């Protein structure tokens, strides 16, 4: 070989080695990169590829989070049910497999041969839903059969998990919990307010053709919802609801509401009303059976009335019959229908009609419900679903006096020991009729403590006059009157109050004892807690924390302190004054032997004045030295002959508190305790008590009279039902204030009051 050839071969070998090394280097680099991608981002890329595949996919439902009480008891959960799925593409592979599968499905499930054949007719299908809501027992029996030799040839059958919302305690805490509509959409209560936290994200199983012609699958797991741990104590809630039920059965009332709170942090321990329904079946009309509800109804009128509201032509009405309503003496409602033709050219107007279902026979009740339109039925059920304790407003009456006195003391307008002369009335505007005290003979000289104890309107009017409109309104806003509390429940309303520009002498006087102002129960409860806890206003709340699906804490809902309302010194005075109400005054019926209890009674006359209808209430706490529980009881129109003198609020407070005390570990001062016989661990510290119910007739002579003051002077005003749950801010600008140019309405109907007080009309106002 020539020298030239040798040099050529040597050069070629060198180039080959270089090329080889380059190729090896590139391959090594690519291998390293592929390994890195698979290790570091393999799951992400795999899911991205899978998500783009639409050959065949199946949803994997998430489990909606549980709702627990403060002790871990389940209030709401999601139960597994199962759907039977057939895969025709696999069932039809062999005749043997088809026959075995058909026989097994027909044997273990309620499926006919024709149904089975229809579901496997599409031979390319991987997904045919045959049955839903199967219990696990049926699924387990079928799966066990398939594991035997006899069932070994069964093919193409699987089960999908489907979650169904469940409320294991039925109607217990229904308004606090709410319910879920289709698609896991929370409605009302915790279900609605915390819907986004309770819901999760569905997973998916994707099936696609593999490179070898088979079928592969990839699964993206479902993400379950978070668990909500509430502040509610299931035992306290049950005690409250049992007492409401007992009162409604034995005495009856238009409405009852009760709130139990921890006054030191704003936690709601229990909340209930006499409206109740089963969230497992919220559309069940039986929930209306003992209710008084108002629905909008079309009423036919002759001719055109230019002044009538909401007139519509019969031609445009949905139906050609309109109902007129008459109430008989026993409270039943009868309806008569009138055929309307286009030739008659009659008109109809809409008006609200009240139905007292509690006074109807079963036949009348069902007949009336069947006659409702879908809109009317929803309107009636919405009344039951609505949480009375946060959504309804009313004049609080004398429970409001605690705020008037606390604000005046905090501002230095009055001091402990200041005295006022009660001669039975006050002339607040020269030349106009006087406004009377609850005791027309006059209480004589009373100091601040005595004025609250005997619920002296005269003294309260004098205190408000010393404050003046600006100071009085400032403390209304400080106690959050006329604004939402921000409670974490849907449907809170604001109530109404006079703004400072409209607090004229008469309006200022009546507002001092809770007339002309409307509040919700939760507003009163939250403000009152600050009066007795040292002056700290906390946002009332029903949730303590959120947990992930593994039980780890996601977020703690710590108490939110909004503002300081009064000093601890003033708060201490107020506690002793409120104790005097129970021990020496109008709240005697609320007292329990061996316990220091403070509180305030309320007797608010409803509109129209003089109709004998009242809202009775008592807001109280124990022990006075270190309040551990606040209980607010409202009884709207108790079914008794003398509503104003019944003491219904204080008496029901007494009964509920006696049932609560053995469960809470704060003991009586005399050691005469009632043993708790339940099985649950106590919440905090529990009280026990004498079981005697106090008699209001034993109250002091000064407090015994239930005389009333003059007609309400509040200018016409309209309370708007703002059911938005989004407004959780604390608006101190009085945007929701009561203005003299408006009209207003409470739940008893519309009342038109004038600015002139008549001495012949009484305001029942302890």
XYZ file of C-alpha atoms in Angstrom:
766
model
C 0.000 0.000 0.000
C 1.331 3.338 -0.991
C 2.139 5.995 1.481
C -0.674 8.094 0.099
C -3.223 5.346 0.741
C -2.023 4.906 4.300
C -2.437 8.601 5.018
C -5.947 8.537 3.551
C -7.010 5.585 5.705
C -5.536 7.165 8.793
C -7.497 10.347 8.151
C -10.699 8.415 7.568
C -10.284 6.532 10.849
C -9.779 9.798 12.687
C -12.912 11.319 11.145
C -14.910 8.172 11.893
C -13.861 8.247 15.530
C -14.790 11.907 15.804
C -18.168 11.297 14.171
C -18.753 8.308 16.420
C -17.885 10.291 19.522
C -20.168 13.113 18.415
C -23.061 10.720 17.845
C -22.482 9.024 21.202
C -22.263 12.398 22.910
C -25.523 13.577 21.392
C -27.268 10.327 22.352
C -25.955 10.557 25.909
C -27.126 14.168 26.166
C -30.559 13.284 24.819
C -30.822 10.355 27.209
C -29.917 12.538 30.155
C -32.476 15.125 29.055
C -35.247 12.547 28.638
C -34.509 11.061 32.045
C -34.566 14.531 33.592
C -37.885 15.404 31.978
C -39.473 12.159 33.126
C -38.207 12.510 36.670
C -38.823 16.208 37.129
C -41.878 16.859 34.966
C -43.141 13.475 33.883
C -46.476 13.677 35.680
C -47.142 17.161 34.380
C -46.447 16.221 30.749
C -48.353 12.968 31.077
C -51.434 14.755 32.390
C -51.137 17.402 29.698
C -51.140 14.724 27.012
C -53.980 12.842 28.671
C -56.113 15.956 28.995
C -55.940 16.443 25.232
C -57.222 12.962 24.519
C -60.965 12.727 23.947
C -61.285 9.196 22.655
C -63.214 8.118 25.767
C -63.296 9.606 29.262
C -65.159 9.052 32.508
C -65.604 11.525 35.351
C -64.424 10.571 38.820
C -66.629 12.572 41.205
C -65.084 14.456 44.081
C -66.486 14.125 47.580
C -68.011 17.341 48.934
C -66.505 18.239 52.288
C -68.193 17.401 55.566
C -69.697 19.909 57.978
C -68.916 19.084 61.604
C -69.980 20.574 64.905
C -67.332 21.935 67.265
C -66.892 18.478 68.864
C -66.476 16.590 65.588
C -70.046 15.330 65.256
C -71.162 15.066 61.636
C -73.836 17.575 60.645
C -73.561 17.057 56.882
C -71.648 14.585 54.747
C -71.730 12.901 51.359
C -72.772 9.265 51.153
C -71.454 6.959 48.468
C -73.921 5.489 46.057
C -73.073 3.533 42.931
C -74.024 3.502 39.271
C -73.967 0.279 37.239
C -71.944 0.754 34.039
C -71.773 -1.696 31.111
C -68.976 -1.775 28.491
C -70.491 -3.345 25.333
C -67.154 -3.288 23.503
C -65.781 -5.781 26.043
C -68.972 -7.723 26.750
C -69.347 -8.616 23.054
C -65.829 -10.001 22.588
C -67.085 -13.558 23.105
C -70.520 -15.156 23.245
C -69.499 -16.946 26.423
C -68.620 -13.691 28.160
C -71.804 -12.030 26.925
C -74.004 -14.875 28.219
C -72.270 -15.008 31.610
C -72.485 -11.235 32.051
C -76.130 -11.085 31.010
C -77.114 -13.825 33.445
C -75.226 -12.233 36.344
C -76.615 -8.715 35.799
C -80.177 -10.009 35.570
C -79.674 -12.099 38.702
C -78.211 -9.409 40.985
C -79.912 -6.239 39.754
C -83.378 -5.086 38.794
C -82.635 -5.210 35.072
C -84.715 -7.006 32.458
C -83.274 -8.930 29.540
C -84.618 -6.344 27.085
C -82.961 -3.514 29.025
C -79.653 -5.355 29.064
C -79.807 -5.990 25.323
C -80.605 -2.337 24.589
C -77.655 -1.133 26.642
C -75.152 -3.355 24.809
C -76.547 -2.632 21.343
C -73.842 -0.042 20.636
C -70.938 -2.428 20.198
C -68.345 0.392 20.130
C -69.411 1.885 23.458
C -67.349 1.730 26.621
C -69.923 3.498 28.789
C -73.603 2.654 29.261
C -75.290 3.714 32.522
C -77.855 1.094 33.500
C -78.762 1.877 37.135
C -78.069 4.675 39.627
C -78.137 5.079 43.426
C -77.237 1.471 44.135
C -76.330 0.653 47.746
C -72.960 -0.861 48.511
C -74.565 -4.126 49.637
C -75.773 -4.882 46.098
C -72.436 -3.919 44.571
C -70.536 -6.066 47.069
C -72.746 -9.107 46.416
C -72.154 -8.834 42.661
C -68.401 -8.369 43.043
C -68.189 -11.375 45.369
C -70.001 -13.487 42.777
C -67.552 -12.411 40.070
C -64.675 -13.719 42.195
C -66.110 -17.241 42.176
C -65.476 -19.856 39.488
C -69.063 -19.517 38.339
C -68.693 -15.784 37.794
C -65.204 -15.856 36.302
C -66.445 -15.194 32.760
C -68.340 -11.997 33.648
C -66.758 -9.125 31.745
C -67.367 -5.456 30.962
C -69.199 -4.509 34.153
C -68.018 -1.793 36.498
C -69.395 0.610 39.096
C -68.986 4.355 39.412
C -69.067 6.105 42.755
C -71.617 8.910 43.042
C -71.902 11.079 46.149
C -75.267 12.065 47.592
C -75.508 14.853 50.210
C -76.769 13.618 53.544
C -77.876 15.322 56.743
C -77.848 12.549 59.355
C -79.725 14.587 61.973
C -82.631 15.529 59.737
C -83.922 19.039 60.392
C -81.451 19.781 63.204
C -79.668 23.098 62.540
C -81.281 23.287 59.103
C -80.963 27.072 58.798
C -77.355 27.038 59.936
C -76.494 24.272 57.474
C -78.624 25.131 54.428
C -78.912 22.456 51.754
C -77.510 21.568 48.330
C -79.233 21.744 44.984
C -78.270 19.686 41.943
C -74.662 20.006 40.906
C -73.440 20.423 44.493
C -74.578 24.040 44.671
C -75.014 25.127 48.274
C -78.192 26.995 49.135
C -78.277 29.070 52.305
C -76.419 28.533 55.556
C -72.902 27.138 55.666
C -73.551 25.121 52.498
C -74.099 28.332 50.558
C -71.586 30.653 52.212
C -68.718 28.133 52.129
C -69.757 26.442 48.872
C -66.419 27.015 47.118
C -64.499 25.466 50.016
C -66.802 22.470 50.369
C -66.679 21.679 46.661
C -63.753 19.898 45.048
C -62.678 19.103 41.497
C -63.764 16.037 39.543
C -61.100 13.654 38.336
C -61.150 11.779 35.020
C -60.208 8.414 33.587
C -59.159 8.639 29.928
C -59.183 5.600 27.613
C -57.385 5.737 24.288
C -55.984 3.450 21.605
C -52.478 2.194 22.294
C -49.812 1.846 19.632
C -50.489 -1.890 19.385
C -54.203 -1.442 18.758
C -55.273 -2.081 22.336
C -56.813 0.307 24.863
C -54.740 2.098 27.483
C -55.953 4.459 30.203
C -54.719 7.334 32.305
C -56.350 8.676 35.463
C -56.338 12.165 36.943
C -57.459 11.817 40.559
C -60.366 13.838 41.975
C -59.650 16.551 44.516
C -62.114 16.309 47.417
C -63.643 19.352 49.088
C -62.548 20.780 52.408
C -64.200 19.911 55.707
C -65.845 22.766 57.598
C -65.638 22.605 61.392
C -68.397 24.810 62.766
C -68.749 26.615 66.094
C -72.093 24.901 66.629
C -72.520 22.538 69.555
C -74.961 19.837 68.476
C -76.222 19.296 72.027
C -76.885 22.990 72.611
C -78.613 23.152 69.232
C -80.830 20.204 70.127
C -81.767 21.688 73.492
C -82.780 24.939 71.799
C -84.832 23.205 69.119
C -86.531 20.852 71.583
C -87.651 23.822 73.686
C -88.979 25.657 70.640
C -90.932 22.563 69.598
C -92.354 22.114 73.088
C -93.443 25.759 73.282
C -95.062 25.649 69.852
C -96.955 22.485 70.778
C -98.092 23.653 74.220
C -98.643 27.383 73.665
C -97.891 28.348 70.095
C -96.671 31.564 68.493
C -96.368 33.103 65.074
C -92.604 32.750 65.291
C -89.851 31.937 67.770
C -86.127 32.549 67.415
C -83.270 31.680 69.777
C -79.535 32.399 69.547
C -76.852 31.051 71.902
C -73.417 32.694 71.657
C -70.079 32.698 73.379
C -69.972 36.405 74.315
C -66.186 36.428 74.480
C -65.377 35.622 70.851
C -68.541 35.827 68.728
C -68.941 32.079 68.230
C -72.496 30.900 67.563
C -73.156 27.852 69.737
C -76.728 27.358 68.574
C -79.315 29.167 66.472
C -82.826 28.069 65.600
C -86.360 29.191 64.882
C -89.789 27.605 64.773
C -89.521 27.462 60.989
C -87.976 24.142 60.168
C -87.442 21.794 57.246
C -85.448 18.693 56.378
C -82.453 19.625 54.182
C -82.502 16.052 52.875
C -85.816 16.964 51.225
C -86.094 20.773 51.121
C -88.981 20.786 48.624
C -91.266 18.786 50.919
C -94.327 20.980 51.445
C -95.095 19.277 54.762
C -92.639 21.784 56.256
C -95.359 24.404 55.735
C -97.973 22.475 57.702
C -97.915 24.548 60.895
C -96.728 27.815 59.387
C -98.346 31.147 58.661
C -97.005 32.297 55.301
C -97.708 35.142 52.916
C -97.787 34.617 49.156
C -98.390 36.941 46.248
C -101.701 36.316 44.579
C -103.621 37.810 41.661
C -106.969 39.272 42.724
C -109.560 40.195 40.128
C -111.066 43.679 40.166
C -113.864 45.211 38.135
C -112.840 47.769 35.515
C -109.622 49.724 35.417
C -108.259 51.356 38.538
C -105.629 53.939 37.785
C -104.496 53.900 41.404
C -104.181 50.123 41.682
C -100.741 48.639 41.874
C -99.509 45.987 39.470
C -102.561 45.889 37.167
C -102.355 43.402 34.321
C -104.813 42.339 31.654
C -106.394 38.941 31.996
C -105.371 38.304 28.391
C -101.734 38.470 29.469
C -102.202 36.495 32.653
C -100.718 33.027 32.816
C -104.075 31.509 33.740
C -107.653 32.497 33.037
C -108.763 32.037 36.621
C -107.920 34.299 39.523
C -108.447 33.518 43.168
C -109.990 35.648 45.863
C -109.274 34.857 49.473
C -111.409 35.102 52.573
C -110.366 34.202 56.095
C -112.955 32.653 58.355
C -113.058 33.167 62.082
C -111.108 29.979 62.718
C -108.276 31.200 60.519
C -108.913 28.874 57.611
C -108.666 30.170 54.081
C -111.173 29.529 51.335
C -110.760 30.300 47.677
C -113.230 30.925 44.875
C -112.331 31.093 41.212
C -113.847 33.377 38.621
C -113.631 32.632 34.932
C -112.395 35.614 32.965
C -112.884 35.980 29.246
C -111.239 38.391 26.893
C -114.660 39.929 26.232
C -115.012 40.875 29.892
C -111.793 42.905 29.720
C -111.400 42.601 33.466
C -108.157 43.379 35.265
C -106.325 41.800 38.125
C -103.927 43.181 40.657
C -101.417 41.386 42.824
C -101.592 41.489 46.582
C -100.115 39.566 49.467
C -102.409 36.982 51.031
C -101.681 35.358 54.380
C -102.348 31.650 54.896
C -102.413 30.214 58.406
C -101.875 26.548 57.607
C -101.867 25.614 61.297
C -105.622 26.264 61.453
C -106.480 24.232 58.362
C -107.540 20.621 58.181
C -105.233 18.256 56.316
C -107.618 18.270 53.379
C -107.719 22.078 53.231
C -103.951 22.284 53.557
C -103.250 19.915 50.668
C -105.952 21.519 48.538
C -104.445 24.964 49.075
C -100.908 23.790 48.327
C -102.074 21.990 45.183
C -103.695 25.231 44.030
C -100.480 27.234 44.282
C -98.560 28.128 41.164
C -94.901 27.104 41.093
C -93.932 30.699 41.928
C -96.291 30.777 44.902
C -95.023 27.438 46.160
C -91.433 28.620 45.943
C -92.411 31.848 47.718
C -93.998 29.869 50.550
C -91.073 27.453 50.868
C -88.603 30.327 50.786
C -90.251 31.597 53.965
C -89.409 28.281 55.635
C -85.856 28.198 54.250
C -85.178 31.753 55.428
C -83.183 32.049 58.654
C -85.373 34.122 60.990
C -82.456 34.949 63.287
C -80.516 36.836 60.612
C -83.041 37.669 57.875
C -86.099 39.051 59.687
C -86.226 42.450 61.363
C -88.524 43.763 64.090
C -88.729 46.533 66.673
C -86.664 45.219 69.610
C -88.461 47.174 72.313
C -86.854 47.596 75.716
C -83.908 45.261 75.145
C -82.575 48.281 73.220
C -82.338 50.261 76.475
C -79.067 48.520 77.305
C -77.444 50.278 74.338
C -78.937 53.671 75.246
C -77.617 53.544 78.806
C -74.225 52.031 77.891
C -73.594 54.704 75.248
C -74.608 57.545 77.567
C -72.332 56.270 80.342
C -69.411 55.743 77.984
C -69.744 59.297 76.671
C -69.914 60.749 80.182
C -73.448 62.036 79.732
C -74.641 60.113 82.791
C -72.914 58.449 85.722
C -73.734 55.632 88.075
C -76.117 56.964 90.700
C -77.616 59.735 88.571
C -81.312 60.077 89.310
C -84.330 60.881 87.163
C -87.891 61.744 88.090
C -90.453 59.502 86.435
C -93.912 61.024 86.676
C -95.352 58.632 84.092
C -94.834 60.637 80.904
C -92.710 63.122 79.012
C -93.780 65.996 76.796
C -90.913 66.055 74.320
C -92.439 68.632 71.968
C -94.292 71.549 73.497
C -97.959 71.495 72.596
C -97.995 67.851 71.544
C -99.323 64.841 73.420
C -97.018 63.243 75.975
C -95.177 59.987 75.529
C -96.041 57.686 78.397
C -93.895 55.441 80.528
C -94.592 51.748 80.874
C -95.971 52.617 84.327
C -98.293 55.590 83.929
C -98.505 56.284 87.645
C -94.787 56.984 87.538
C -91.835 55.217 89.120
C -90.836 58.302 91.109
C -87.125 58.995 91.552
C -85.036 56.263 89.935
C -81.305 55.993 89.474
C -79.761 54.495 86.330
C -79.741 50.969 87.717
C -83.363 51.178 88.846
C -84.443 52.761 85.565
C -83.172 49.734 83.647
C -84.488 47.245 86.218
C -88.075 48.514 86.034
C -87.753 49.437 82.346
C -88.651 53.093 82.839
C -89.359 54.780 79.501
C -89.503 58.216 81.139
C -85.953 57.961 82.471
C -84.663 56.577 79.161
C -86.185 59.486 77.246
C -84.435 61.901 79.604
C -81.119 60.094 79.110
C -81.464 60.231 75.320
C -82.308 63.926 75.541
C -79.084 64.517 77.511
C -77.153 62.628 74.816
C -78.663 64.520 71.917
C -79.080 63.199 68.354
C -75.371 63.180 67.455
C -74.178 61.202 70.468
C -77.177 58.870 70.415
C -76.667 58.057 66.732
C -72.908 57.678 67.210
C -73.472 54.824 69.642
C -76.130 53.251 67.448
C -73.421 52.938 64.814
C -70.800 51.824 67.343
C -73.118 48.985 68.362
C -73.640 48.304 64.625
C -77.362 49.047 64.557
C -78.587 49.447 60.977
C -75.632 47.586 59.446
C -74.834 43.955 58.769
C -72.760 42.129 61.342
C -70.806 40.201 58.719
C -71.874 36.785 60.004
C -70.714 34.001 57.700
C -74.215 32.966 56.649
C -76.209 33.901 53.580
C -79.230 36.184 53.792
C -78.371 38.709 56.510
C -80.454 41.906 56.491
C -79.660 45.335 57.891
C -82.732 46.664 59.661
C -83.469 50.393 59.833
C -82.860 53.330 62.131
C -83.263 57.081 62.080
C -80.167 58.847 60.854
C -78.966 61.833 62.839
C -80.735 64.363 60.588
C -84.090 62.738 61.339
C -83.616 62.153 65.056
C -86.074 64.863 65.985
C -87.175 65.111 69.638
C -89.992 62.594 69.267
C -87.932 60.126 67.212
C -85.025 60.438 69.648
C -87.338 59.772 72.584
C -88.961 56.656 71.115
C -85.680 55.278 69.775
C -84.276 55.357 73.315
C -86.573 52.476 74.273
C -86.420 50.530 71.000
C -89.389 51.848 69.040
C -89.041 53.182 65.494
C -85.868 51.118 65.121
C -85.827 47.661 63.533
C -83.039 45.161 64.022
C -82.342 41.515 63.365
C -81.725 39.083 66.183
C -78.070 38.697 65.242
C -77.546 42.480 65.356
C -78.953 42.655 68.869
C -77.001 39.601 70.021
C -73.638 40.807 68.687
C -74.042 44.299 70.138
C -75.247 42.985 73.499
C -72.253 40.643 73.794
C -69.973 43.682 73.631
C -71.947 45.305 76.468
C -71.239 42.377 78.809
C -67.755 41.219 77.717
C -65.793 44.372 78.496
C -66.705 46.287 75.348
C -65.308 44.088 72.564
C -67.438 43.846 69.421
C -66.683 40.577 67.624
C -68.003 39.480 64.255
C -70.496 36.693 64.976
C -69.431 33.553 63.146
C -70.394 29.903 62.707
C -67.127 28.347 61.451
C -63.979 27.585 63.486
C -61.644 26.088 60.889
C -61.250 24.411 57.503
C -59.594 21.004 57.061
C -58.313 19.289 53.938
C -59.463 15.807 52.974
C -56.672 14.307 55.099
C -57.758 16.204 58.210
C -54.980 18.782 58.138
C -55.849 22.352 59.122
C -56.059 24.583 56.061
C -57.229 27.719 57.835
C -58.291 28.719 61.333
C -61.152 31.209 61.434
C -59.899 33.276 64.334
C -62.307 35.669 66.087
C -62.387 39.095 64.440
C -62.447 42.038 66.838
C -64.056 44.952 64.999
C -63.993 47.722 67.559
C -64.198 48.733 71.183
C -67.747 49.815 71.998
C -67.454 50.749 75.675
C -64.827 50.560 78.409
C -64.500 47.659 80.817
C -65.604 49.975 83.630
C -68.881 50.787 81.884
C -69.316 47.120 80.959
C -68.978 46.143 84.622
C -71.662 48.668 85.576
C -73.937 47.349 82.845
C -73.600 43.773 84.090
C -74.746 44.775 87.576
C -77.628 46.803 86.128
C -78.712 43.864 83.979
C -78.483 41.569 86.994
C -80.871 43.924 88.802
C -83.369 43.507 85.947
C -83.590 39.800 86.800
C -83.351 40.027 90.578
C -85.411 43.178 91.197
C -87.289 44.070 88.045
C -89.123 43.063 84.894
C -86.918 40.036 84.180
C -87.772 38.141 87.355
C -89.179 35.208 85.361
C -85.757 34.605 83.798
C -84.014 34.032 87.124
C -82.756 30.630 88.244
C -82.041 29.985 91.896
C -78.362 29.638 92.648
C -77.153 31.457 89.532
C -76.254 35.027 88.803
C -78.145 35.915 85.657
C -78.383 39.272 83.947
C -80.522 40.369 81.049
C -83.207 42.622 79.677
C -86.843 42.117 78.769
C -88.501 43.469 75.648
C -92.183 43.968 74.841
C -92.572 45.607 71.433
C -96.033 46.444 70.156
C -96.435 45.578 66.505
C -98.008 47.620 63.766
C -100.718 48.699 63.526
C -100.608 49.961 67.120
C -103.445 48.895 69.327
C -104.030 45.492 67.707
C -102.840 43.602 70.768
C -99.960 41.902 68.941
C -96.471 41.956 70.421
C -92.930 40.678 70.017
C -91.779 39.416 73.425
C -88.081 38.926 74.061
C -85.373 38.404 76.640
C -81.642 38.743 76.109
C -79.505 37.458 78.957
C -76.289 35.847 80.148
C -74.660 33.931 82.979
C -72.695 34.029 85.174
C -72.711 37.788 85.729
C -69.156 37.823 87.111
C -67.656 36.189 84.025
C -70.222 35.697 81.237
C -69.805 32.365 79.458
C -73.002 32.154 77.447
C -75.408 34.704 75.980
C -78.934 33.573 75.148
C -81.403 35.670 73.151
C -85.033 34.537 72.938
C -87.695 36.174 70.753
C -91.361 35.106 70.766
C -93.437 36.774 68.064
C -97.163 36.866 68.878
C -97.457 34.125 71.504
C -100.847 32.435 71.376
C -102.041 33.753 74.728
C -104.861 36.127 75.628
C -102.629 38.877 77.041
C -99.475 38.899 74.941
C -97.894 41.994 76.503
C -98.266 40.682 80.046
C -97.283 37.091 79.309
C -93.550 37.397 79.966
C -93.115 34.809 77.208
C -89.544 35.768 76.358
C -88.232 35.602 79.927
C -90.073 32.371 80.707
C -88.764 30.583 77.621
C -85.257 31.912 78.375
C -85.562 30.391 81.845
C -86.580 26.986 80.493
C -83.869 26.842 77.831
C -81.179 27.992 80.246
C -82.218 25.396 82.818
C -81.767 22.704 80.183
C -78.414 24.145 79.083
C -76.879 24.601 82.529
C -76.284 20.919 83.331
C -74.405 20.583 80.044
C -72.117 23.586 80.610
C -69.600 23.315 83.444
C -70.299 26.550 85.335
C -71.799 25.658 88.668
C -74.351 27.378 90.866
C -73.198 29.466 93.781
C -75.134 27.390 96.333
C -74.041 23.977 95.056
C -77.623 22.887 94.398
C -76.971 21.488 90.957
C -78.849 19.484 88.383
C -76.905 16.489 87.087
C -76.332 16.145 83.360
C -77.468 12.743 82.129
C -76.267 12.996 78.548
C -73.437 11.038 76.989
C -71.555 13.880 75.309
C -68.640 15.691 76.904
C -69.562 19.171 78.164
C -68.527 22.148 76.044
C -66.876 24.385 78.570
C -67.860 24.678 82.101
C -71.539 23.888 83.134
C -74.132 25.384 85.342
C -76.795 23.590 87.271
C -79.926 24.935 88.734
C -83.159 24.728 90.538
C -85.827 23.693 88.117
C -88.523 26.015 89.434
C -89.767 28.541 86.927
C -90.031 32.024 88.356
C -93.415 33.722 88.420
C -93.610 37.222 86.990
C -96.304 38.092 89.507
C -93.621 38.048 92.180
C -91.810 40.943 90.531
C -91.700 44.257 92.323
C -94.818 46.377 92.334
C -93.203 49.087 90.263
C -92.330 46.627 87.511
C -95.629 44.766 87.521
C -97.670 47.277 85.526
C -97.726 46.758 81.784
C -99.244 50.122 80.837
C -98.123 51.589 77.596
C -97.060 54.843 76.024
C -98.441 56.810 73.142
C -98.713 56.119 69.471
C -95.518 55.682 67.450
C -94.274 58.885 65.867
C -91.914 57.330 63.417
C -92.296 58.704 59.949
C -93.306 56.262 57.266
C -90.335 54.113 56.338
C -89.755 50.997 54.318
C -87.502 48.193 55.460
C -85.855 46.571 52.497
C -84.982 42.916 52.751
C -81.389 42.915 51.631
C -80.522 39.256 51.419
C -77.079 39.676 49.972
C -74.415 37.865 51.919
C -71.559 39.682 50.254
C -71.618 42.848 52.365
C -69.424 42.071 55.318
C -68.012 45.542 55.814
C -68.822 47.687 58.822
C -70.450 50.814 57.505
C -70.476 53.556 60.101
C -71.844 56.123 57.676
C -75.471 55.209 58.348
C -76.221 54.527 54.696
C -79.000 52.196 55.779
C -80.512 54.729 58.130
C -84.161 55.353 58.730
C -85.279 58.523 57.009
C -88.467 60.404 57.665
C -89.309 60.559 53.975
C -89.629 56.809 53.580
C -92.290 54.305 54.526
C -91.674 51.242 56.587
C -93.095 47.881 57.232
C -92.585 45.141 59.761
C -93.576 41.523 59.559
C -97.071 42.162 60.859
C -98.010 44.305 57.908
C -97.719 47.898 56.841
C -98.387 50.579 59.404
C -98.766 54.277 58.798
C -97.814 56.327 61.829
C -97.997 60.079 62.104
C -95.715 62.571 63.769
C -98.439 63.411 66.279
C -98.697 61.448 69.478
C -102.124 60.767 70.893
C -102.493 60.284 74.594
C -105.242 57.782 73.912
C -102.858 55.341 72.229
C -100.468 53.313 74.329
C -97.057 51.916 73.583
C -96.495 48.725 75.505
C -93.093 49.241 76.564
C -91.428 47.687 79.361
